[in-house]
PDB file of C-alpha atoms and ligand atoms in Angstrom:
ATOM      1  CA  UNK A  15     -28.470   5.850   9.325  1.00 54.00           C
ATOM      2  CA  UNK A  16     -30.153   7.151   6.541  1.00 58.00           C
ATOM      3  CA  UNK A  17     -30.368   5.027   3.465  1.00 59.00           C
ATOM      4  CA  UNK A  18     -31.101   4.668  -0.083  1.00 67.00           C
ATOM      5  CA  UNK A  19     -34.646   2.972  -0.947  1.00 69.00           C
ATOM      6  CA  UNK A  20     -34.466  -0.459  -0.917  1.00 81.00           C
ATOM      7  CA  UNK A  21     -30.786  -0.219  -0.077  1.00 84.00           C
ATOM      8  CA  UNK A  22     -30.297  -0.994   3.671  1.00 90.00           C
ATOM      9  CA  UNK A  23     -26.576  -0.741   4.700  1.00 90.00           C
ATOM     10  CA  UNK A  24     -27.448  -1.862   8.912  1.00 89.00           C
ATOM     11  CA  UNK A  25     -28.687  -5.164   7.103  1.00 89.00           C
ATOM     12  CA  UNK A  26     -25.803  -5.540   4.674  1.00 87.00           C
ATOM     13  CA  UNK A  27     -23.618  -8.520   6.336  1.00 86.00           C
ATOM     14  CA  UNK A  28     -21.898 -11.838   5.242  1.00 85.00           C
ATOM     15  CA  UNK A  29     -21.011 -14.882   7.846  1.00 88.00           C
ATOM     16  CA  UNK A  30     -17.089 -15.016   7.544  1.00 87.00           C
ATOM     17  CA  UNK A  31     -16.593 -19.248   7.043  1.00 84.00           C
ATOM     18  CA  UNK A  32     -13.676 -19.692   4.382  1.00 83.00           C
ATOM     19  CA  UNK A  33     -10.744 -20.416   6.750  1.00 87.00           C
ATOM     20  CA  UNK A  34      -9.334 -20.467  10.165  1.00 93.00           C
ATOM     21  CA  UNK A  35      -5.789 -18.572  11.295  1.00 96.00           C
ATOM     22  CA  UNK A  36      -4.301 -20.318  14.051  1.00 96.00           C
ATOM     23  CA  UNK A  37      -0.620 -19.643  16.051  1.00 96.00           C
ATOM     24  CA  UNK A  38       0.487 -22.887  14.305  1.00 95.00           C
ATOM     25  CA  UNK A  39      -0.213 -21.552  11.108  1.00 94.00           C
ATOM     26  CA  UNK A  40       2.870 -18.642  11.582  1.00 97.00           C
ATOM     27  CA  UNK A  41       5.691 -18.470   9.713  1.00 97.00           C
ATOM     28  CA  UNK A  42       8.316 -17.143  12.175  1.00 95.00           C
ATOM     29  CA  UNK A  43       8.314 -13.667  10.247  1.00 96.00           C
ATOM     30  CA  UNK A  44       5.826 -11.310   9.251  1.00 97.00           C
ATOM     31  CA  UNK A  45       6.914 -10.604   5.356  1.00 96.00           C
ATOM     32  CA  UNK A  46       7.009 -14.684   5.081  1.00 96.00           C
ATOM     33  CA  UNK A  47       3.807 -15.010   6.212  1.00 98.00           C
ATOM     34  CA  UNK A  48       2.589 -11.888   4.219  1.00 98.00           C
ATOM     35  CA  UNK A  49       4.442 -13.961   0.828  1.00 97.00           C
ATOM     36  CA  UNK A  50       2.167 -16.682   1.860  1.00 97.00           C
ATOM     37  CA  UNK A  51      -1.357 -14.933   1.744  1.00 97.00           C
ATOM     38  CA  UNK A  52       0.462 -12.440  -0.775  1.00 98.00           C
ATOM     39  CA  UNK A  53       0.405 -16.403  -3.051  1.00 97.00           C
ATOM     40  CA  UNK A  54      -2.631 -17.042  -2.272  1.00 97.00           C
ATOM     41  CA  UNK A  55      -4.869 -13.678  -2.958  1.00 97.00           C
ATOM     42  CA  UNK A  56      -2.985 -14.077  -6.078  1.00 97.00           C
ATOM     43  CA  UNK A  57      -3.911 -18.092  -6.481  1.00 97.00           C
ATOM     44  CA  UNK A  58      -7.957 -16.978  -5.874  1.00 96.00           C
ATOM     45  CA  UNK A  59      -7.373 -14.444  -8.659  1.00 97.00           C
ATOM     46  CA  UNK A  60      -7.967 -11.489  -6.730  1.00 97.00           C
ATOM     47  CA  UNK A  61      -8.074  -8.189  -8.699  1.00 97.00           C
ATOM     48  CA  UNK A  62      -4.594  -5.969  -8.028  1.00 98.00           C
ATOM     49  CA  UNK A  63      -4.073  -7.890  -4.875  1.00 98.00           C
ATOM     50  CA  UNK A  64      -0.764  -5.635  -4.362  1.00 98.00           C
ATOM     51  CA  UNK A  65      -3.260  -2.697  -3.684  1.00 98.00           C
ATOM     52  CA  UNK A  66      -2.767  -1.580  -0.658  1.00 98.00           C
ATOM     53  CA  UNK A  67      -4.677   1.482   1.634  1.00 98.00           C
ATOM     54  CA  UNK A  68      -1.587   4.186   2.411  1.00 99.00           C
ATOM     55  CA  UNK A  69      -2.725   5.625   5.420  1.00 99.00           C
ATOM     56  CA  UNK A  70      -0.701   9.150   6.895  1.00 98.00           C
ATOM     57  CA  UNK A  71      -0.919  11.525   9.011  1.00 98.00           C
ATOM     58  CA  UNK A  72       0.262  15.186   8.818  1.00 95.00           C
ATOM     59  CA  UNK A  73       1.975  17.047  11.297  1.00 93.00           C
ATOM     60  CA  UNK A  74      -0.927  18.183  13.128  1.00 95.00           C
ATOM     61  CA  UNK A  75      -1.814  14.340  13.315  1.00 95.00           C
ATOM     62  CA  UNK A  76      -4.888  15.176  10.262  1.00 97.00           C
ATOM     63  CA  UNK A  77      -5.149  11.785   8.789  1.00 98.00           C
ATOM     64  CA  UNK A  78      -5.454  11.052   5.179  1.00 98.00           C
ATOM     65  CA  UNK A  79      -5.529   7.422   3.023  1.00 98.00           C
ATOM     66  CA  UNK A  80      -5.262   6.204  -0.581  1.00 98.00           C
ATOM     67  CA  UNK A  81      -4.742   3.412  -2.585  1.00 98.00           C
ATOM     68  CA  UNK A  82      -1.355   3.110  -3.894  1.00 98.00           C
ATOM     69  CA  UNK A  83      -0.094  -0.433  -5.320  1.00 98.00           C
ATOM     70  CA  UNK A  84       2.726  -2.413  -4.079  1.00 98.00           C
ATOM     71  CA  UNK A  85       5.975  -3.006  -5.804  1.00 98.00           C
ATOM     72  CA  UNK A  86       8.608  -4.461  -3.746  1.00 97.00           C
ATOM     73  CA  UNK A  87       9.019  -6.626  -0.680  1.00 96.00           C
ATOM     74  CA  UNK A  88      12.003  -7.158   1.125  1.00 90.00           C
ATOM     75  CA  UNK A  89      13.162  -8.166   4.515  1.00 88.00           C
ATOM     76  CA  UNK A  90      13.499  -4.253   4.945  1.00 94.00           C
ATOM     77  CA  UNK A  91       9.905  -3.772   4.038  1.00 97.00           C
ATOM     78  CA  UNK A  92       6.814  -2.802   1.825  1.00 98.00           C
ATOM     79  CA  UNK A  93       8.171  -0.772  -1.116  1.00 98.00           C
ATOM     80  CA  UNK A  94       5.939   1.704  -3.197  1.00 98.00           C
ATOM     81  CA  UNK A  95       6.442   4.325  -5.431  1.00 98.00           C
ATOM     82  CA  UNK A  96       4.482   7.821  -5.436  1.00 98.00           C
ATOM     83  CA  UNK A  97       5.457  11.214  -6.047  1.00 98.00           C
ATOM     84  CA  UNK A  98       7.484  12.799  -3.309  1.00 98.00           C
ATOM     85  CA  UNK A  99       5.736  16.020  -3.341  1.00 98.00           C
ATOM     86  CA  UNK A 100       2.249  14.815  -3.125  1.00 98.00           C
ATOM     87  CA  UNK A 101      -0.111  15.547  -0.356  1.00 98.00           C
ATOM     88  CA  UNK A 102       1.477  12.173   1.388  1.00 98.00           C
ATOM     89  CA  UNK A 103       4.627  12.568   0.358  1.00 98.00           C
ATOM     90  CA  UNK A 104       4.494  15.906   2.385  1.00 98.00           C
ATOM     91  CA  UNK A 105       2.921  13.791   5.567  1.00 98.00           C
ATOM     92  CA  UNK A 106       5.519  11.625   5.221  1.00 98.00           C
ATOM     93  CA  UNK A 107       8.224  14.185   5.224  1.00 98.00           C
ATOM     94  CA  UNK A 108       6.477  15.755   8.300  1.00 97.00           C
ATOM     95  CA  UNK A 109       5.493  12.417  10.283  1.00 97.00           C
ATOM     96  CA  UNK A 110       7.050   9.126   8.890  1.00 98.00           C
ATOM     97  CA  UNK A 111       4.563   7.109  11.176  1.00 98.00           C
ATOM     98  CA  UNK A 112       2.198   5.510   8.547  1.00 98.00           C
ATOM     99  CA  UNK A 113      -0.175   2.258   8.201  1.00 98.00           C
ATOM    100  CA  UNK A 114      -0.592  -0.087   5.061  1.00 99.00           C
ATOM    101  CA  UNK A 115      -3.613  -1.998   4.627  1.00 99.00           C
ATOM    102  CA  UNK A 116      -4.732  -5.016   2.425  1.00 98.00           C
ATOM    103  CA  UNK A 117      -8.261  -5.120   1.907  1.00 98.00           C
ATOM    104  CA  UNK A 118      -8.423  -9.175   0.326  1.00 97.00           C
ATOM    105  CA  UNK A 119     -12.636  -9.054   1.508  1.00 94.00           C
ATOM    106  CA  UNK A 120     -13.017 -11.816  -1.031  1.00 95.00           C
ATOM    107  CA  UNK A 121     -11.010 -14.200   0.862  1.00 96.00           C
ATOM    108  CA  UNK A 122     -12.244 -12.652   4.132  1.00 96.00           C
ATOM    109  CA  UNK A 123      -8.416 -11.329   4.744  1.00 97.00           C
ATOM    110  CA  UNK A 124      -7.002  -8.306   6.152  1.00 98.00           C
ATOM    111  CA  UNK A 125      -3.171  -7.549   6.634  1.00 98.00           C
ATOM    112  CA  UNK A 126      -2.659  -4.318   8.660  1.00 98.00           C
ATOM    113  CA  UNK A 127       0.790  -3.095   8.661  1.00 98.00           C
ATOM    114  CA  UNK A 128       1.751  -0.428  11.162  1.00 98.00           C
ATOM    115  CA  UNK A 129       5.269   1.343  10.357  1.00 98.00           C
ATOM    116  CA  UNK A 130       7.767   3.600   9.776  1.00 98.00           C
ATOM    117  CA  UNK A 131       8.627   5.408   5.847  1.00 98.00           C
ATOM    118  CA  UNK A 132      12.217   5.941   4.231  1.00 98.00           C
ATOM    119  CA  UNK A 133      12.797   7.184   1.148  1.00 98.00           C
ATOM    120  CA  UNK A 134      14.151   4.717  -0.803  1.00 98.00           C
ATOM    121  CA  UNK A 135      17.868   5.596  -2.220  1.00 97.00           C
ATOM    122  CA  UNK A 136      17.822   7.476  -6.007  1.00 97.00           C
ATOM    123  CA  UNK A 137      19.187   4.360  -7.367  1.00 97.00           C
ATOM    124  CA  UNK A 138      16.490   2.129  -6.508  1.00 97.00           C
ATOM    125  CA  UNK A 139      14.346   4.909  -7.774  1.00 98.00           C
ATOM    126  CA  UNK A 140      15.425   4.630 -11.080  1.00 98.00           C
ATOM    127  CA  UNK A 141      15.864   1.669 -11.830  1.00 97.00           C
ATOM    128  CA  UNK A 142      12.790   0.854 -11.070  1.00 97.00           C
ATOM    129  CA  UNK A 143      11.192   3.892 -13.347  1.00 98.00           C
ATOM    130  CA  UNK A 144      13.298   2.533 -16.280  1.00 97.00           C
ATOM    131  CA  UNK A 145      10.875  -0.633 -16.396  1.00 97.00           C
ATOM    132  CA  UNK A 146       7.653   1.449 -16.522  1.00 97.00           C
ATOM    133  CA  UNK A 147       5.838   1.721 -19.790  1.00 97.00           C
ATOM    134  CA  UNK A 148       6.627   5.225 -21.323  1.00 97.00           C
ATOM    135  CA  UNK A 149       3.624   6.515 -21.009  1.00 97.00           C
ATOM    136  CA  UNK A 150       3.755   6.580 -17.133  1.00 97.00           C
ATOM    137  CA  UNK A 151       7.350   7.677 -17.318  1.00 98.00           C
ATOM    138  CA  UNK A 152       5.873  10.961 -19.112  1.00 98.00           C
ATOM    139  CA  UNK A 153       2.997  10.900 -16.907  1.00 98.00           C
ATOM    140  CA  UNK A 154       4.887  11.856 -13.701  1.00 98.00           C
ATOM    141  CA  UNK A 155       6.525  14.623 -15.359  1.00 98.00           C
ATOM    142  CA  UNK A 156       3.195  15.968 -16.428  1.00 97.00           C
ATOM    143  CA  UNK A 157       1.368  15.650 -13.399  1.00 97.00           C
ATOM    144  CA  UNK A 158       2.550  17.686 -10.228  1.00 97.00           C
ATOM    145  CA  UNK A 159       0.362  14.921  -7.865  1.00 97.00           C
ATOM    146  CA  UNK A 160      -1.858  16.211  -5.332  1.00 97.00           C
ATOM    147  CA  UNK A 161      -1.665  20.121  -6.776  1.00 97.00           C
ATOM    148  CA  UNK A 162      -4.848  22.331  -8.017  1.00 97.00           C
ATOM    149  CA  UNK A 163      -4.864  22.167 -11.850  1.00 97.00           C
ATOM    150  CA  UNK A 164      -7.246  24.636 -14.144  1.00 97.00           C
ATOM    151  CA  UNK A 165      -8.881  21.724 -16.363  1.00 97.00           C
ATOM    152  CA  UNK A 166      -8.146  18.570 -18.012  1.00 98.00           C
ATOM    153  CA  UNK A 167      -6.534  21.011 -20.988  1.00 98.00           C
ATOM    154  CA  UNK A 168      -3.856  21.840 -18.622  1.00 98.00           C
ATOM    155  CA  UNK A 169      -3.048  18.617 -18.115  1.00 97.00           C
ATOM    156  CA  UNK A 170      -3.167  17.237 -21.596  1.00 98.00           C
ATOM    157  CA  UNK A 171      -0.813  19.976 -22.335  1.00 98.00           C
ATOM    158  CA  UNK A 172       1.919  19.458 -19.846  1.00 98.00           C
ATOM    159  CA  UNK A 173       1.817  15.903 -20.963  1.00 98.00           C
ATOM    160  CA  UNK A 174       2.236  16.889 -24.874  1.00 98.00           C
ATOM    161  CA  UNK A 175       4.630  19.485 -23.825  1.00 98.00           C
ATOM    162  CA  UNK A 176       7.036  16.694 -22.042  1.00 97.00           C
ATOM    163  CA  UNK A 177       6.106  13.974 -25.105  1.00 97.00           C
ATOM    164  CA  UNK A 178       8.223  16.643 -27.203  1.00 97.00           C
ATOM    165  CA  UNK A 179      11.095  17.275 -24.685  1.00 97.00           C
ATOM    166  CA  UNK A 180      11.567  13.564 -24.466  1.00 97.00           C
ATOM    167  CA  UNK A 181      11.062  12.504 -27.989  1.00 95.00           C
ATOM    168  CA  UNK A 182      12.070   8.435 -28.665  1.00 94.00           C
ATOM    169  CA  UNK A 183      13.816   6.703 -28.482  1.00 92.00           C
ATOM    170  CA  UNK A 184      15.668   8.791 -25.807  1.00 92.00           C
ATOM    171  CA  UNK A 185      14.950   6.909 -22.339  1.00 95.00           C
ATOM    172  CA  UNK A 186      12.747   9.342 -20.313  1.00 97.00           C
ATOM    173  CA  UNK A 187      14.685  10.272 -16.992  1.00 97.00           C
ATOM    174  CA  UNK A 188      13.325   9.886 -13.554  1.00 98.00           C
ATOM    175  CA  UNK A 189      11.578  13.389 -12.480  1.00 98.00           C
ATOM    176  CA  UNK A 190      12.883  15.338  -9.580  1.00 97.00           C
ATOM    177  CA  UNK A 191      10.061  14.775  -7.189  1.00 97.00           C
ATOM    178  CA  UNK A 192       9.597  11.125  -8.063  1.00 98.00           C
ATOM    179  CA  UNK A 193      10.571   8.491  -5.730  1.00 98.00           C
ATOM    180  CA  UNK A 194       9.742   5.794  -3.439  1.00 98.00           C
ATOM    181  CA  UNK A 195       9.394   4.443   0.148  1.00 98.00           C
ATOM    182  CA  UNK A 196      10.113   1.409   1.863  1.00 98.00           C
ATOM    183  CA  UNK A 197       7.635   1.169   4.902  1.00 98.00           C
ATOM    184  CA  UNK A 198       9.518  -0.855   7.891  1.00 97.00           C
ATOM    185  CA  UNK A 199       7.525  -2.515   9.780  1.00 97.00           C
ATOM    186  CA  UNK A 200       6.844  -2.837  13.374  1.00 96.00           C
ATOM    187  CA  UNK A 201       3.595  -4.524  13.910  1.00 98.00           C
ATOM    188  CA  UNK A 202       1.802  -6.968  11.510  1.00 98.00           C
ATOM    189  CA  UNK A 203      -1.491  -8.476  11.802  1.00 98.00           C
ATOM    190  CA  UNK A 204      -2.989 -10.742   9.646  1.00 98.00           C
ATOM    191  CA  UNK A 205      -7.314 -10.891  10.102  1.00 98.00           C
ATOM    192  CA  UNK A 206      -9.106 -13.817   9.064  1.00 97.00           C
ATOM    193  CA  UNK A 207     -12.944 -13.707   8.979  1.00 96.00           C
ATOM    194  CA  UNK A 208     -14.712 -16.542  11.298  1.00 95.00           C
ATOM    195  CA  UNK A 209     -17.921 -16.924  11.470  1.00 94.00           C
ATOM    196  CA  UNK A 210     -20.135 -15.276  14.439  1.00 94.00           C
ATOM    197  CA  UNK A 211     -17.914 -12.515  14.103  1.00 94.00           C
ATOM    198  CA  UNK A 212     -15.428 -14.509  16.384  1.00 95.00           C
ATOM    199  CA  UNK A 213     -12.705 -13.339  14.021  1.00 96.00           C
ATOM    200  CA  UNK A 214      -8.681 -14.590  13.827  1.00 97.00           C
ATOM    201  CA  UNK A 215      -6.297 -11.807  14.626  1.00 98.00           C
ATOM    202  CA  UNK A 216      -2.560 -12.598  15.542  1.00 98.00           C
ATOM    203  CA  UNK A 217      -0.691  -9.904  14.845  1.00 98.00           C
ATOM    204  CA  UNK A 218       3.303  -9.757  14.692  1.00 98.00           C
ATOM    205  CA  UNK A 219       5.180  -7.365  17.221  1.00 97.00           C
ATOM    206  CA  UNK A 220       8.782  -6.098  16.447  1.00 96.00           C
ATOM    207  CA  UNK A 221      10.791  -6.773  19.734  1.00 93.00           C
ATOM    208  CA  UNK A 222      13.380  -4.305  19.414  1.00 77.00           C
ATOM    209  CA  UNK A 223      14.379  -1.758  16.651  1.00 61.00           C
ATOM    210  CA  UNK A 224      17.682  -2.964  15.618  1.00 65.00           C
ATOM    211  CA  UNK A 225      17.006  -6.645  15.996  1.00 66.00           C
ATOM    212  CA  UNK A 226      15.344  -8.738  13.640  1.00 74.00           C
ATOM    213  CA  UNK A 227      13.000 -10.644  16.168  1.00 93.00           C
ATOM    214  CA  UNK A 228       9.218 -10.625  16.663  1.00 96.00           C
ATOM    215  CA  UNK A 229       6.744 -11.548  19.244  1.00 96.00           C
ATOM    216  CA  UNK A 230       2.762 -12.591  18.374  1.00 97.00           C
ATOM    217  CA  UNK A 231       0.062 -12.252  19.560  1.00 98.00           C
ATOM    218  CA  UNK A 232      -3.791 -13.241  19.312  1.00 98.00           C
ATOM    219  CA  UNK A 233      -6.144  -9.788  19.237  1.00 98.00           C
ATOM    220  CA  UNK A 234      -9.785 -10.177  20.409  1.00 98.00           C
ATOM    221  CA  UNK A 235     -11.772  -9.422  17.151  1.00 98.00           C
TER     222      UNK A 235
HETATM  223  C1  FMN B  11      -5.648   0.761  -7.621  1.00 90.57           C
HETATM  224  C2  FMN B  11      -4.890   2.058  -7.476  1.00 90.57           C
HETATM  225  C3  FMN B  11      -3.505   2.042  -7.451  1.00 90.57           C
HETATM  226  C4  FMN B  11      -2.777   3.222  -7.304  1.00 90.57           C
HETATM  227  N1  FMN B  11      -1.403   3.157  -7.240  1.00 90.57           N
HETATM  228  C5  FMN B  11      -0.693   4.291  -7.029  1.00 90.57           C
HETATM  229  C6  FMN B  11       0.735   4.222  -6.872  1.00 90.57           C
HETATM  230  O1  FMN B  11       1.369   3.142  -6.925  1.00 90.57           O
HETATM  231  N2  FMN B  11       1.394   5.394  -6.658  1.00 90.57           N
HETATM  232  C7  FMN B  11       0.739   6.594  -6.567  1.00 90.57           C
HETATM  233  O2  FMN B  11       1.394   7.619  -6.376  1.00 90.57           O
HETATM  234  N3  FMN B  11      -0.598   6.681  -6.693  1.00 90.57           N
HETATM  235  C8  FMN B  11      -1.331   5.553  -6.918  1.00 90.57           C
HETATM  236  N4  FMN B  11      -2.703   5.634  -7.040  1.00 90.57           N
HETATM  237  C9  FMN B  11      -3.357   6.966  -6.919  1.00 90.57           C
HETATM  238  C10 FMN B  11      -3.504   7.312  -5.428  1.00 90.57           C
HETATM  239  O3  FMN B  11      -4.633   6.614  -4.893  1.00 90.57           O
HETATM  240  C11 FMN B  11      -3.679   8.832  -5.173  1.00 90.57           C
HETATM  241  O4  FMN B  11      -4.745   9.347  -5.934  1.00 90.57           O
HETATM  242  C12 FMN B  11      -2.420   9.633  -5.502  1.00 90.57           C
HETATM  243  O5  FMN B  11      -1.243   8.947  -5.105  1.00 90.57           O
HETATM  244  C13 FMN B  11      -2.467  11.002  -4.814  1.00 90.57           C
HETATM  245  O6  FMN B  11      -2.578  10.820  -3.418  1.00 90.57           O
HETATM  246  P1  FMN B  11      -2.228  11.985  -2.378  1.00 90.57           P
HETATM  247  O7  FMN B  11      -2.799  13.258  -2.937  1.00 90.57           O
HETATM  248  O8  FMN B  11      -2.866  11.609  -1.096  1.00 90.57           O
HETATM  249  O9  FMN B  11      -0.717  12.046  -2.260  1.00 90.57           O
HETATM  250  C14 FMN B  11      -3.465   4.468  -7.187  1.00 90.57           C
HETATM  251  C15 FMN B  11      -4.861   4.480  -7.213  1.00 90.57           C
HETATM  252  C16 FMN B  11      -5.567   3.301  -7.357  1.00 90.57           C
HETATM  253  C17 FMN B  11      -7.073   3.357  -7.367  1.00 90.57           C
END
């Protein structure tokens, strides 16, 4: 691969050592044992440790990923919140199938989640935009996400242009195409870095859809 001078990716590498992940180590679910790393990316001060990679696929099976940050966990799932009308809102309108990813490098963690998207209902929706800071509230009325816009100008204007429709203190009401998604999960794998690339990967399988029971197993890394 073509590099950089004096930048050479092939000989960029670290020796994984922090921790070990071993079948003892479970808890019997996979959202207890995601609260438990969840504690402790958050314990080792971890910047935005409820980012998460959204990856989706369109109806033609065309993947596309972005960050997008966590803001719910429940026995039902990973919650997030996103415009609905966005390039993976779309996806997920066409092809529900989607993957979450944790990328906690600095403890040598991953958490993959493999799943399934629901909207979430529109009151969920809104109370949850009622706690965000005004600005954002006005934000998603301003921004149609993932659309072609002339400039920054034509931004700055819709944004103005809403700041007067929803002058304060009048709460700002939840936009049309904004919502949310709970991602259910059917397969969870936690990935802890060992050294020698001998890796920990025990992943959690769903074992039917309707019941609330798992099965794990140990991945070769
Ligand atoms: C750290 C971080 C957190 C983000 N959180 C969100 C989020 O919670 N919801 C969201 O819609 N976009 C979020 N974004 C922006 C998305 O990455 C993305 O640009 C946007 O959702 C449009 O994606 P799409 O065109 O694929 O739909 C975040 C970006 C970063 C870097």
């Amino acid at each position: 691969m073509a590099t950089e001078p004096g930048l050479d990716l092939a000989a960029l590498r670290e020796e994984y050592s922090r921790a070990g992940l071993s079948e003892d180590d479970l808890a019997p679910d996979p959202v207890s044992m995601f609260r438990r790393w969840f504690d402790e990316a958050v314990a080792a001060g971890l910047h935005e440790p409820n980012a998460m990679v959204v990856a989706t696929a369109d109806a033609g099976a065309r993947p596309s990923a972005r960050l997008v940050l966590l803001k719910g966990l429940s026995d039902e799932g990973f919650v997030f919140y996103t415009n609905t009308r966005s390039r993976k809102g779309e996806e997920l309108l066409a092809n529900p199938a989607c993957a979450l990813l944790f990328p906690w490098h600095p403890l040598e963690r991953q958490v993959r989640v493999d799943g399934v998207a629901a909207p979430l209902s529109t009151d969920a929706v809104a109370t949850y935009f009622a706690t965000r800071p005004r600005g954002s509230q006005l934000g998603a009325w301003a921004s149609h996400q993932s659309r072609e816009v002339a400039g920054r100008a034509e931004l700055e204007a819709a944004y103005d242009e809403v700041a007067a429709r929803f002058p304060e203190p009048e709460p700002v009401p939840v936009p049309e195409e904004w919502g949310g998604y709970v991602v259910r999960p059917h397969a969870v794998e936690f990935w802890q870095g060992r050294p020698g690339r001998m890796h920990d990967r025990l992943v959690y399988r769903r074992t039917d859809d309707d019941g609330g029971g798992w099965t794990t197993h140990r991945l070769a890394p």
